[in-house]
């Protein structure tokens, strides 16, 4: 199923910048669940200095802003043919070994509340069923609610707050899965919702590696495994590894960011 995506990120600087460098993970790649039929990343107010694949296999562009610019606009757009395989990415492996996805990160440190939740839910008889039950349990104890967490919120913080968004749900799931000895990773991407053309933001979900199946996706926030409405962009041990746009700048002024995202059928 073809999905058309247009993702625009605009930076408006109240004073001209001396230097700014953005790291973009905005190029989806073809794989078991999707085929990228066309894709462009366009820059207004800067240039792409270099492009490479990182240690996870993500496609990365480094973009510098033109000295003195007051506006930098990044547009990622194209078409992706997406397949529905019930969330099963399968036994497709890149550069990072499975043990790497058992390692904790500052955002996915184990806590007593997460360990207790995982041990209470998981039986060990059927790991796929157990992880689906874990996903449902996380959404029950941490309902989806924006405005209570941010990009620096850890899995334990979100558990204590008792509210969160897709990043928080994914981090809790990843932390719990690793506690159970299951490799888990974060996936950033886009979600097509049929009731709207303009989307709220880019999306994130988790994948766990299950013996016999390989990598399997879990979207805790929506209570399903990713289907043909999901477009993958990047993976990592947590959201920071897979963030679509990050960067730094030099200058005394403030910056305002405006993001618009359209996903169409």
PDB file of C-alpha atoms in Angstrom:
ATOM      1  CA  UNK A   1       0.000   0.000   0.000  1.00  0.00           C
ATOM      2  CA  UNK A   2       1.483   3.318  -1.095  1.00  0.00           C
ATOM      3  CA  UNK A   3       1.862   6.052   1.526  1.00  0.00           C
ATOM      4  CA  UNK A   4       2.787   9.614   0.570  1.00  0.00           C
ATOM      5  CA  UNK A   5       4.698  11.579   3.196  1.00  0.00           C
ATOM      6  CA  UNK A   6       5.653  15.245   3.503  1.00  0.00           C
ATOM      7  CA  UNK A   7       7.526  16.180   6.682  1.00  0.00           C
ATOM      8  CA  UNK A   8       8.618  19.806   7.068  1.00  0.00           C
ATOM      9  CA  UNK A   9      10.721  21.190   9.917  1.00  0.00           C
ATOM     10  CA  UNK A  10      11.289  24.954  10.036  1.00  0.00           C
ATOM     11  CA  UNK A  11      13.676  26.777  12.352  1.00  0.00           C
ATOM     12  CA  UNK A  12      13.122  30.517  12.758  1.00  0.00           C
ATOM     13  CA  UNK A  13      16.011  32.329  14.485  1.00  0.00           C
ATOM     14  CA  UNK A  14      15.320  35.711  16.066  1.00  0.00           C
ATOM     15  CA  UNK A  15      18.932  36.720  15.349  1.00  0.00           C
ATOM     16  CA  UNK A  16      21.144  35.467  12.495  1.00  0.00           C
ATOM     17  CA  UNK A  17      23.008  32.300  13.494  1.00  0.00           C
ATOM     18  CA  UNK A  18      26.783  32.025  13.358  1.00  0.00           C
ATOM     19  CA  UNK A  19      26.746  28.249  13.030  1.00  0.00           C
ATOM     20  CA  UNK A  20      24.163  25.463  13.130  1.00  0.00           C
ATOM     21  CA  UNK A  21      24.469  21.764  12.393  1.00  0.00           C
ATOM     22  CA  UNK A  22      21.502  19.399  12.211  1.00  0.00           C
ATOM     23  CA  UNK A  23      21.663  15.620  12.172  1.00  0.00           C
ATOM     24  CA  UNK A  24      18.779  14.165  10.185  1.00  0.00           C
ATOM     25  CA  UNK A  25      17.416  10.647  10.256  1.00  0.00           C
ATOM     26  CA  UNK A  26      14.696  11.340   7.729  1.00  0.00           C
ATOM     27  CA  UNK A  27      15.311   8.785   5.001  1.00  0.00           C
ATOM     28  CA  UNK A  28      13.298   5.559   5.278  1.00  0.00           C
ATOM     29  CA  UNK A  29      14.964   2.485   3.864  1.00  0.00           C
ATOM     30  CA  UNK A  30      13.587  -0.479   1.986  1.00  0.00           C
ATOM     31  CA  UNK A  31      13.320  -3.704   3.959  1.00  0.00           C
ATOM     32  CA  UNK A  32      11.011  -6.562   4.932  1.00  0.00           C
ATOM     33  CA  UNK A  33       8.066  -4.259   5.706  1.00  0.00           C
ATOM     34  CA  UNK A  34       8.413  -1.476   3.142  1.00  0.00           C
ATOM     35  CA  UNK A  35       9.820  -0.468  -0.209  1.00  0.00           C
ATOM     36  CA  UNK A  36      10.846   3.156  -0.718  1.00  0.00           C
ATOM     37  CA  UNK A  37       9.757   4.067  -4.249  1.00  0.00           C
ATOM     38  CA  UNK A  38      10.898   7.712  -4.120  1.00  0.00           C
ATOM     39  CA  UNK A  39      12.369  10.039  -1.502  1.00  0.00           C
ATOM     40  CA  UNK A  40      13.994  13.478  -1.268  1.00  0.00           C
ATOM     41  CA  UNK A  41      15.414  15.601   1.519  1.00  0.00           C
ATOM     42  CA  UNK A  42      15.406  19.291   0.557  1.00  0.00           C
ATOM     43  CA  UNK A  43      17.185  22.062   2.460  1.00  0.00           C
ATOM     44  CA  UNK A  44      16.398  25.775   2.301  1.00  0.00           C
ATOM     45  CA  UNK A  45      18.840  28.000   4.189  1.00  0.00           C
ATOM     46  CA  UNK A  46      21.642  25.437   4.396  1.00  0.00           C
ATOM     47  CA  UNK A  47      23.323  22.501   2.683  1.00  0.00           C
ATOM     48  CA  UNK A  48      23.810  18.782   3.237  1.00  0.00           C
ATOM     49  CA  UNK A  49      27.483  18.491   4.209  1.00  0.00           C
ATOM     50  CA  UNK A  50      27.667  14.691   4.157  1.00  0.00           C
ATOM     51  CA  UNK A  51      25.499  11.577   4.261  1.00  0.00           C
ATOM     52  CA  UNK A  52      26.227   8.166   5.767  1.00  0.00           C
ATOM     53  CA  UNK A  53      24.719   5.096   7.424  1.00  0.00           C
ATOM     54  CA  UNK A  54      25.232   4.946  11.180  1.00  0.00           C
ATOM     55  CA  UNK A  55      26.046   1.858  13.268  1.00  0.00           C
ATOM     56  CA  UNK A  56      22.358   0.854  13.282  1.00  0.00           C
ATOM     57  CA  UNK A  57      22.126   1.155   9.505  1.00  0.00           C
ATOM     58  CA  UNK A  58      20.055   4.341   9.697  1.00  0.00           C
ATOM     59  CA  UNK A  59      20.500   6.795   6.845  1.00  0.00           C
ATOM     60  CA  UNK A  60      21.889  10.066   8.245  1.00  0.00           C
ATOM     61  CA  UNK A  61      22.371  13.524   6.703  1.00  0.00           C
ATOM     62  CA  UNK A  62      24.422  16.268   8.354  1.00  0.00           C
ATOM     63  CA  UNK A  63      23.066  19.688   7.431  1.00  0.00           C
ATOM     64  CA  UNK A  64      24.781  23.017   8.097  1.00  0.00           C
ATOM     65  CA  UNK A  65      22.909  26.308   8.129  1.00  0.00           C
ATOM     66  CA  UNK A  66      24.234  29.119   5.999  1.00  0.00           C
ATOM     67  CA  UNK A  67      26.084  31.706   8.146  1.00  0.00           C
ATOM     68  CA  UNK A  68      23.777  34.571   8.990  1.00  0.00           C
ATOM     69  CA  UNK A  69      20.588  32.730   8.103  1.00  0.00           C
ATOM     70  CA  UNK A  70      17.405  33.485  10.015  1.00  0.00           C
ATOM     71  CA  UNK A  71      15.422  30.535   8.707  1.00  0.00           C
ATOM     72  CA  UNK A  72      16.284  26.918   8.003  1.00  0.00           C
ATOM     73  CA  UNK A  73      13.687  24.669   6.401  1.00  0.00           C
ATOM     74  CA  UNK A  74      14.082  20.897   6.069  1.00  0.00           C
ATOM     75  CA  UNK A  75      11.618  18.994   3.887  1.00  0.00           C
ATOM     76  CA  UNK A  76      11.550  15.199   3.673  1.00  0.00           C
ATOM     77  CA  UNK A  77       9.060  13.816   1.177  1.00  0.00           C
ATOM     78  CA  UNK A  78       8.367  10.796  -0.934  1.00  0.00           C
ATOM     79  CA  UNK A  79       6.413   7.583  -1.345  1.00  0.00           C
ATOM     80  CA  UNK A  80       6.747   4.270   0.463  1.00  0.00           C
ATOM     81  CA  UNK A  81       5.025   0.997  -0.415  1.00  0.00           C
ATOM     82  CA  UNK A  82       4.198  -0.584   2.946  1.00  0.00           C
ATOM     83  CA  UNK A  83       3.385  -4.248   3.663  1.00  0.00           C
ATOM     84  CA  UNK A  84       1.261  -5.663   6.472  1.00  0.00           C
ATOM     85  CA  UNK A  85       2.980  -8.635   8.074  1.00  0.00           C
ATOM     86  CA  UNK A  86       1.386  -8.384  11.480  1.00  0.00           C
ATOM     87  CA  UNK A  87       4.292  -6.378  12.845  1.00  0.00           C
ATOM     88  CA  UNK A  88       6.844  -9.118  12.128  1.00  0.00           C
ATOM     89  CA  UNK A  89       9.997  -7.502  10.790  1.00  0.00           C
ATOM     90  CA  UNK A  90      11.638 -10.919  10.942  1.00  0.00           C
ATOM     91  CA  UNK A  91      15.152 -12.255  11.069  1.00  0.00           C
ATOM     92  CA  UNK A  92      16.743  -9.299   9.344  1.00  0.00           C
ATOM     93  CA  UNK A  93      19.864  -8.046  11.078  1.00  0.00           C
ATOM     94  CA  UNK A  94      22.173  -5.107  10.577  1.00  0.00           C
ATOM     95  CA  UNK A  95      25.480  -4.144  12.104  1.00  0.00           C
ATOM     96  CA  UNK A  96      24.439  -4.125  15.769  1.00  0.00           C
ATOM     97  CA  UNK A  97      24.379  -7.572  17.445  1.00  0.00           C
ATOM     98  CA  UNK A  98      21.404  -8.732  19.495  1.00  0.00           C
ATOM     99  CA  UNK A  99      23.261  -8.347  22.802  1.00  0.00           C
ATOM    100  CA  UNK A 100      23.584  -4.625  22.082  1.00  0.00           C
ATOM    101  CA  UNK A 101      19.805  -4.315  22.417  1.00  0.00           C
ATOM    102  CA  UNK A 102      19.926  -5.858  25.886  1.00  0.00           C
ATOM    103  CA  UNK A 103      22.022  -2.959  27.163  1.00  0.00           C
ATOM    104  CA  UNK A 104      20.393  -0.247  29.241  1.00  0.00           C
ATOM    105  CA  UNK A 105      20.562   3.450  28.441  1.00  0.00           C
ATOM    106  CA  UNK A 106      19.852   6.500  30.626  1.00  0.00           C
ATOM    107  CA  UNK A 107      16.290   6.567  29.277  1.00  0.00           C
ATOM    108  CA  UNK A 108      15.706   2.845  29.834  1.00  0.00           C
ATOM    109  CA  UNK A 109      17.201   2.160  33.253  1.00  0.00           C
ATOM    110  CA  UNK A 110      15.390  -0.566  35.169  1.00  0.00           C
ATOM    111  CA  UNK A 111      13.282   0.426  38.143  1.00  0.00           C
ATOM    112  CA  UNK A 112      11.384  -1.537  40.752  1.00  0.00           C
ATOM    113  CA  UNK A 113       8.005  -0.548  39.313  1.00  0.00           C
ATOM    114  CA  UNK A 114       8.884  -1.730  35.788  1.00  0.00           C
ATOM    115  CA  UNK A 115      10.466  -4.967  36.991  1.00  0.00           C
ATOM    116  CA  UNK A 116       7.434  -5.681  39.182  1.00  0.00           C
ATOM    117  CA  UNK A 117       5.036  -5.046  36.302  1.00  0.00           C
ATOM    118  CA  UNK A 118       6.987  -7.302  33.936  1.00  0.00           C
ATOM    119  CA  UNK A 119       7.334 -10.148  36.438  1.00  0.00           C
ATOM    120  CA  UNK A 120       3.641  -9.957  37.274  1.00  0.00           C
ATOM    121  CA  UNK A 121       2.490 -10.152  33.648  1.00  0.00           C
ATOM    122  CA  UNK A 122       4.937 -12.521  31.970  1.00  0.00           C
ATOM    123  CA  UNK A 123       4.420 -16.282  32.363  1.00  0.00           C
ATOM    124  CA  UNK A 124       7.335 -17.487  30.247  1.00  0.00           C
ATOM    125  CA  UNK A 125       5.166 -20.032  28.424  1.00  0.00           C
ATOM    126  CA  UNK A 126       4.581 -18.004  25.247  1.00  0.00           C
ATOM    127  CA  UNK A 127       6.803 -14.946  24.912  1.00  0.00           C
ATOM    128  CA  UNK A 128       4.828 -13.434  22.029  1.00  0.00           C
ATOM    129  CA  UNK A 129       1.583 -13.608  24.004  1.00  0.00           C
ATOM    130  CA  UNK A 130       3.379 -12.405  27.134  1.00  0.00           C
ATOM    131  CA  UNK A 131       4.740  -9.324  25.373  1.00  0.00           C
ATOM    132  CA  UNK A 132       1.313  -8.451  23.984  1.00  0.00           C
ATOM    133  CA  UNK A 133      -0.033  -8.738  27.541  1.00  0.00           C
ATOM    134  CA  UNK A 134       2.814  -6.567  28.784  1.00  0.00           C
ATOM    135  CA  UNK A 135       2.000  -3.933  26.152  1.00  0.00           C
ATOM    136  CA  UNK A 136      -1.630  -3.837  27.284  1.00  0.00           C
ATOM    137  CA  UNK A 137      -0.615  -3.631  30.952  1.00  0.00           C
ATOM    138  CA  UNK A 138       1.699  -0.670  30.283  1.00  0.00           C
ATOM    139  CA  UNK A 139      -1.079   1.285  28.583  1.00  0.00           C
ATOM    140  CA  UNK A 140      -3.356   0.549  31.530  1.00  0.00           C
ATOM    141  CA  UNK A 141      -0.964   1.870  34.183  1.00  0.00           C
ATOM    142  CA  UNK A 142       0.358   4.729  31.984  1.00  0.00           C
ATOM    143  CA  UNK A 143      -2.569   5.988  29.851  1.00  0.00           C
ATOM    144  CA  UNK A 144      -1.792   8.036  26.758  1.00  0.00           C
ATOM    145  CA  UNK A 145      -1.781  11.711  27.702  1.00  0.00           C
ATOM    146  CA  UNK A 146       0.343  14.468  26.245  1.00  0.00           C
ATOM    147  CA  UNK A 147       1.860  17.389  28.118  1.00  0.00           C
ATOM    148  CA  UNK A 148       3.190  15.481  31.132  1.00  0.00           C
ATOM    149  CA  UNK A 149       6.509  14.222  29.745  1.00  0.00           C
ATOM    150  CA  UNK A 150       9.187  15.357  27.290  1.00  0.00           C
ATOM    151  CA  UNK A 151      12.104  13.938  25.327  1.00  0.00           C
ATOM    152  CA  UNK A 152      14.253  13.683  28.470  1.00  0.00           C
ATOM    153  CA  UNK A 153      11.694  11.673  30.465  1.00  0.00           C
ATOM    154  CA  UNK A 154      12.970   8.245  31.473  1.00  0.00           C
ATOM    155  CA  UNK A 155      10.911   5.057  31.549  1.00  0.00           C
ATOM    156  CA  UNK A 156      10.862   5.185  35.357  1.00  0.00           C
ATOM    157  CA  UNK A 157       9.790   8.858  35.337  1.00  0.00           C
ATOM    158  CA  UNK A 158       6.858   8.031  33.071  1.00  0.00           C
ATOM    159  CA  UNK A 159       5.810   5.182  35.358  1.00  0.00           C
ATOM    160  CA  UNK A 160       5.814   7.562  38.349  1.00  0.00           C
ATOM    161  CA  UNK A 161       3.923  10.272  36.469  1.00  0.00           C
ATOM    162  CA  UNK A 162       1.347   7.713  35.338  1.00  0.00           C
ATOM    163  CA  UNK A 163       0.786   9.425  31.977  1.00  0.00           C
ATOM    164  CA  UNK A 164       2.793   9.497  28.785  1.00  0.00           C
ATOM    165  CA  UNK A 165       3.027   9.367  25.016  1.00  0.00           C
ATOM    166  CA  UNK A 166       4.401   6.890  22.485  1.00  0.00           C
ATOM    167  CA  UNK A 167       8.042   7.509  23.423  1.00  0.00           C
ATOM    168  CA  UNK A 168       7.329   6.851  27.097  1.00  0.00           C
ATOM    169  CA  UNK A 169       5.303   3.716  26.391  1.00  0.00           C
ATOM    170  CA  UNK A 170       8.030   2.364  24.135  1.00  0.00           C
ATOM    171  CA  UNK A 171      10.762   3.042  26.688  1.00  0.00           C
ATOM    172  CA  UNK A 172       8.825   1.258  29.433  1.00  0.00           C
ATOM    173  CA  UNK A 173       8.217  -1.717  27.138  1.00  0.00           C
ATOM    174  CA  UNK A 174      11.869  -1.836  26.065  1.00  0.00           C
ATOM    175  CA  UNK A 175      13.069  -1.658  29.674  1.00  0.00           C
ATOM    176  CA  UNK A 176      10.711  -4.449  30.751  1.00  0.00           C
ATOM    177  CA  UNK A 177      11.637  -6.669  27.799  1.00  0.00           C
ATOM    178  CA  UNK A 178      15.347  -6.313  28.506  1.00  0.00           C
ATOM    179  CA  UNK A 179      14.732  -7.211  32.138  1.00  0.00           C
ATOM    180  CA  UNK A 180      13.169 -10.435  30.833  1.00  0.00           C
ATOM    181  CA  UNK A 181      16.232 -11.149  28.712  1.00  0.00           C
ATOM    182  CA  UNK A 182      14.537 -10.151  25.451  1.00  0.00           C
ATOM    183  CA  UNK A 183      16.480  -7.830  23.113  1.00  0.00           C
ATOM    184  CA  UNK A 184      14.391  -4.731  22.413  1.00  0.00           C
ATOM    185  CA  UNK A 185      14.811  -1.558  20.379  1.00  0.00           C
ATOM    186  CA  UNK A 186      13.091   1.720  19.534  1.00  0.00           C
ATOM    187  CA  UNK A 187      11.679   2.489  16.084  1.00  0.00           C
ATOM    188  CA  UNK A 188      10.887   6.000  14.880  1.00  0.00           C
ATOM    189  CA  UNK A 189       8.645   6.633  11.920  1.00  0.00           C
ATOM    190  CA  UNK A 190       5.294   7.812  10.695  1.00  0.00           C
ATOM    191  CA  UNK A 191       1.750   6.624  11.318  1.00  0.00           C
ATOM    192  CA  UNK A 192      -1.004   7.086   8.745  1.00  0.00           C
ATOM    193  CA  UNK A 193      -4.370   7.850  10.359  1.00  0.00           C
ATOM    194  CA  UNK A 194      -7.294   7.650   7.962  1.00  0.00           C
ATOM    195  CA  UNK A 195      -9.355  10.342   9.690  1.00  0.00           C
ATOM    196  CA  UNK A 196      -6.864  13.113   8.968  1.00  0.00           C
ATOM    197  CA  UNK A 197      -4.276  14.294   6.464  1.00  0.00           C
ATOM    198  CA  UNK A 198      -2.223  16.508   8.777  1.00  0.00           C
ATOM    199  CA  UNK A 199      -0.645  14.352  11.466  1.00  0.00           C
ATOM    200  CA  UNK A 200       0.233  15.481  14.985  1.00  0.00           C
ATOM    201  CA  UNK A 201       3.875  14.395  14.969  1.00  0.00           C
ATOM    202  CA  UNK A 202       6.193  11.599  13.983  1.00  0.00           C
ATOM    203  CA  UNK A 203       5.556   8.329  15.800  1.00  0.00           C
ATOM    204  CA  UNK A 204       7.572   5.800  17.781  1.00  0.00           C
ATOM    205  CA  UNK A 205       7.120   2.180  18.802  1.00  0.00           C
ATOM    206  CA  UNK A 206       9.117  -0.777  20.125  1.00  0.00           C
ATOM    207  CA  UNK A 207      10.400  -4.019  18.646  1.00  0.00           C
ATOM    208  CA  UNK A 208      11.369  -7.135  20.574  1.00  0.00           C
ATOM    209  CA  UNK A 209      13.379 -10.077  19.285  1.00  0.00           C
ATOM    210  CA  UNK A 210      11.486 -13.346  19.744  1.00  0.00           C
ATOM    211  CA  UNK A 211      13.078 -16.720  19.048  1.00  0.00           C
ATOM    212  CA  UNK A 212      11.681 -18.241  15.881  1.00  0.00           C
ATOM    213  CA  UNK A 213      10.145 -14.999  14.631  1.00  0.00           C
ATOM    214  CA  UNK A 214      12.903 -12.419  14.806  1.00  0.00           C
ATOM    215  CA  UNK A 215      12.002  -8.795  15.407  1.00  0.00           C
ATOM    216  CA  UNK A 216       8.325  -8.105  16.188  1.00  0.00           C
ATOM    217  CA  UNK A 217       6.786  -4.651  16.624  1.00  0.00           C
ATOM    218  CA  UNK A 218       4.593  -3.413  19.480  1.00  0.00           C
ATOM    219  CA  UNK A 219       2.832  -0.055  19.405  1.00  0.00           C
ATOM    220  CA  UNK A 220       1.867   0.221  23.062  1.00  0.00           C
ATOM    221  CA  UNK A 221       0.070   3.557  22.637  1.00  0.00           C
ATOM    222  CA  UNK A 222      -2.381   2.134  20.096  1.00  0.00           C
ATOM    223  CA  UNK A 223      -2.512  -1.413  21.436  1.00  0.00           C
ATOM    224  CA  UNK A 224      -1.522  -3.093  18.161  1.00  0.00           C
ATOM    225  CA  UNK A 225       1.420  -4.406  16.201  1.00  0.00           C
ATOM    226  CA  UNK A 226       2.468  -2.117  13.335  1.00  0.00           C
ATOM    227  CA  UNK A 227       0.644  -2.739  10.061  1.00  0.00           C
ATOM    228  CA  UNK A 228       0.532  -1.080   6.639  1.00  0.00           C
ATOM    229  CA  UNK A 229      -0.170   2.283   8.294  1.00  0.00           C
ATOM    230  CA  UNK A 230       3.359   2.445   9.740  1.00  0.00           C
ATOM    231  CA  UNK A 231       6.437   3.762   7.922  1.00  0.00           C
ATOM    232  CA  UNK A 232       9.826   3.064   9.507  1.00  0.00           C
ATOM    233  CA  UNK A 233      12.618   5.629   9.530  1.00  0.00           C
ATOM    234  CA  UNK A 234      15.247   4.719  12.119  1.00  0.00           C
ATOM    235  CA  UNK A 235      16.051   2.332  14.971  1.00  0.00           C
ATOM    236  CA  UNK A 236      18.175   2.464  18.116  1.00  0.00           C
ATOM    237  CA  UNK A 237      18.392   1.387  21.745  1.00  0.00           C
ATOM    238  CA  UNK A 238      16.092   4.270  22.682  1.00  0.00           C
ATOM    239  CA  UNK A 239      14.433   7.315  21.151  1.00  0.00           C
ATOM    240  CA  UNK A 240      17.604   9.403  21.216  1.00  0.00           C
ATOM    241  CA  UNK A 241      19.317   6.928  18.873  1.00  0.00           C
ATOM    242  CA  UNK A 242      16.443   7.203  16.396  1.00  0.00           C
ATOM    243  CA  UNK A 243      15.377  10.855  16.712  1.00  0.00           C
ATOM    244  CA  UNK A 244      14.474  12.239  13.255  1.00  0.00           C
ATOM    245  CA  UNK A 245      16.080  15.683  13.793  1.00  0.00           C
ATOM    246  CA  UNK A 246      18.700  16.776  16.335  1.00  0.00           C
ATOM    247  CA  UNK A 247      21.282  19.532  16.257  1.00  0.00           C
ATOM    248  CA  UNK A 248      23.237  22.376  17.764  1.00  0.00           C
ATOM    249  CA  UNK A 249      23.782  26.029  16.982  1.00  0.00           C
ATOM    250  CA  UNK A 250      25.951  28.963  17.977  1.00  0.00           C
ATOM    251  CA  UNK A 251      24.402  32.368  18.501  1.00  0.00           C
ATOM    252  CA  UNK A 252      22.855  34.528  21.191  1.00  0.00           C
ATOM    253  CA  UNK A 253      19.267  34.461  19.985  1.00  0.00           C
ATOM    254  CA  UNK A 254      16.384  32.059  20.430  1.00  0.00           C
ATOM    255  CA  UNK A 255      14.967  29.632  17.885  1.00  0.00           C
ATOM    256  CA  UNK A 256      11.388  28.673  17.148  1.00  0.00           C
ATOM    257  CA  UNK A 257      10.638  25.334  15.530  1.00  0.00           C
ATOM    258  CA  UNK A 258       7.539  24.610  13.449  1.00  0.00           C
ATOM    259  CA  UNK A 259       6.820  21.048  12.311  1.00  0.00           C
ATOM    260  CA  UNK A 260       4.184  19.947   9.808  1.00  0.00           C
ATOM    261  CA  UNK A 261       3.572  16.349   8.784  1.00  0.00           C
ATOM    262  CA  UNK A 262       1.264  14.924   6.174  1.00  0.00           C
ATOM    263  CA  UNK A 263       0.798  11.198   5.540  1.00  0.00           C
ATOM    264  CA  UNK A 264      -1.601  10.323   2.742  1.00  0.00           C
ATOM    265  CA  UNK A 265      -2.852   7.203   1.053  1.00  0.00           C
TER     266      UNK A 265
END
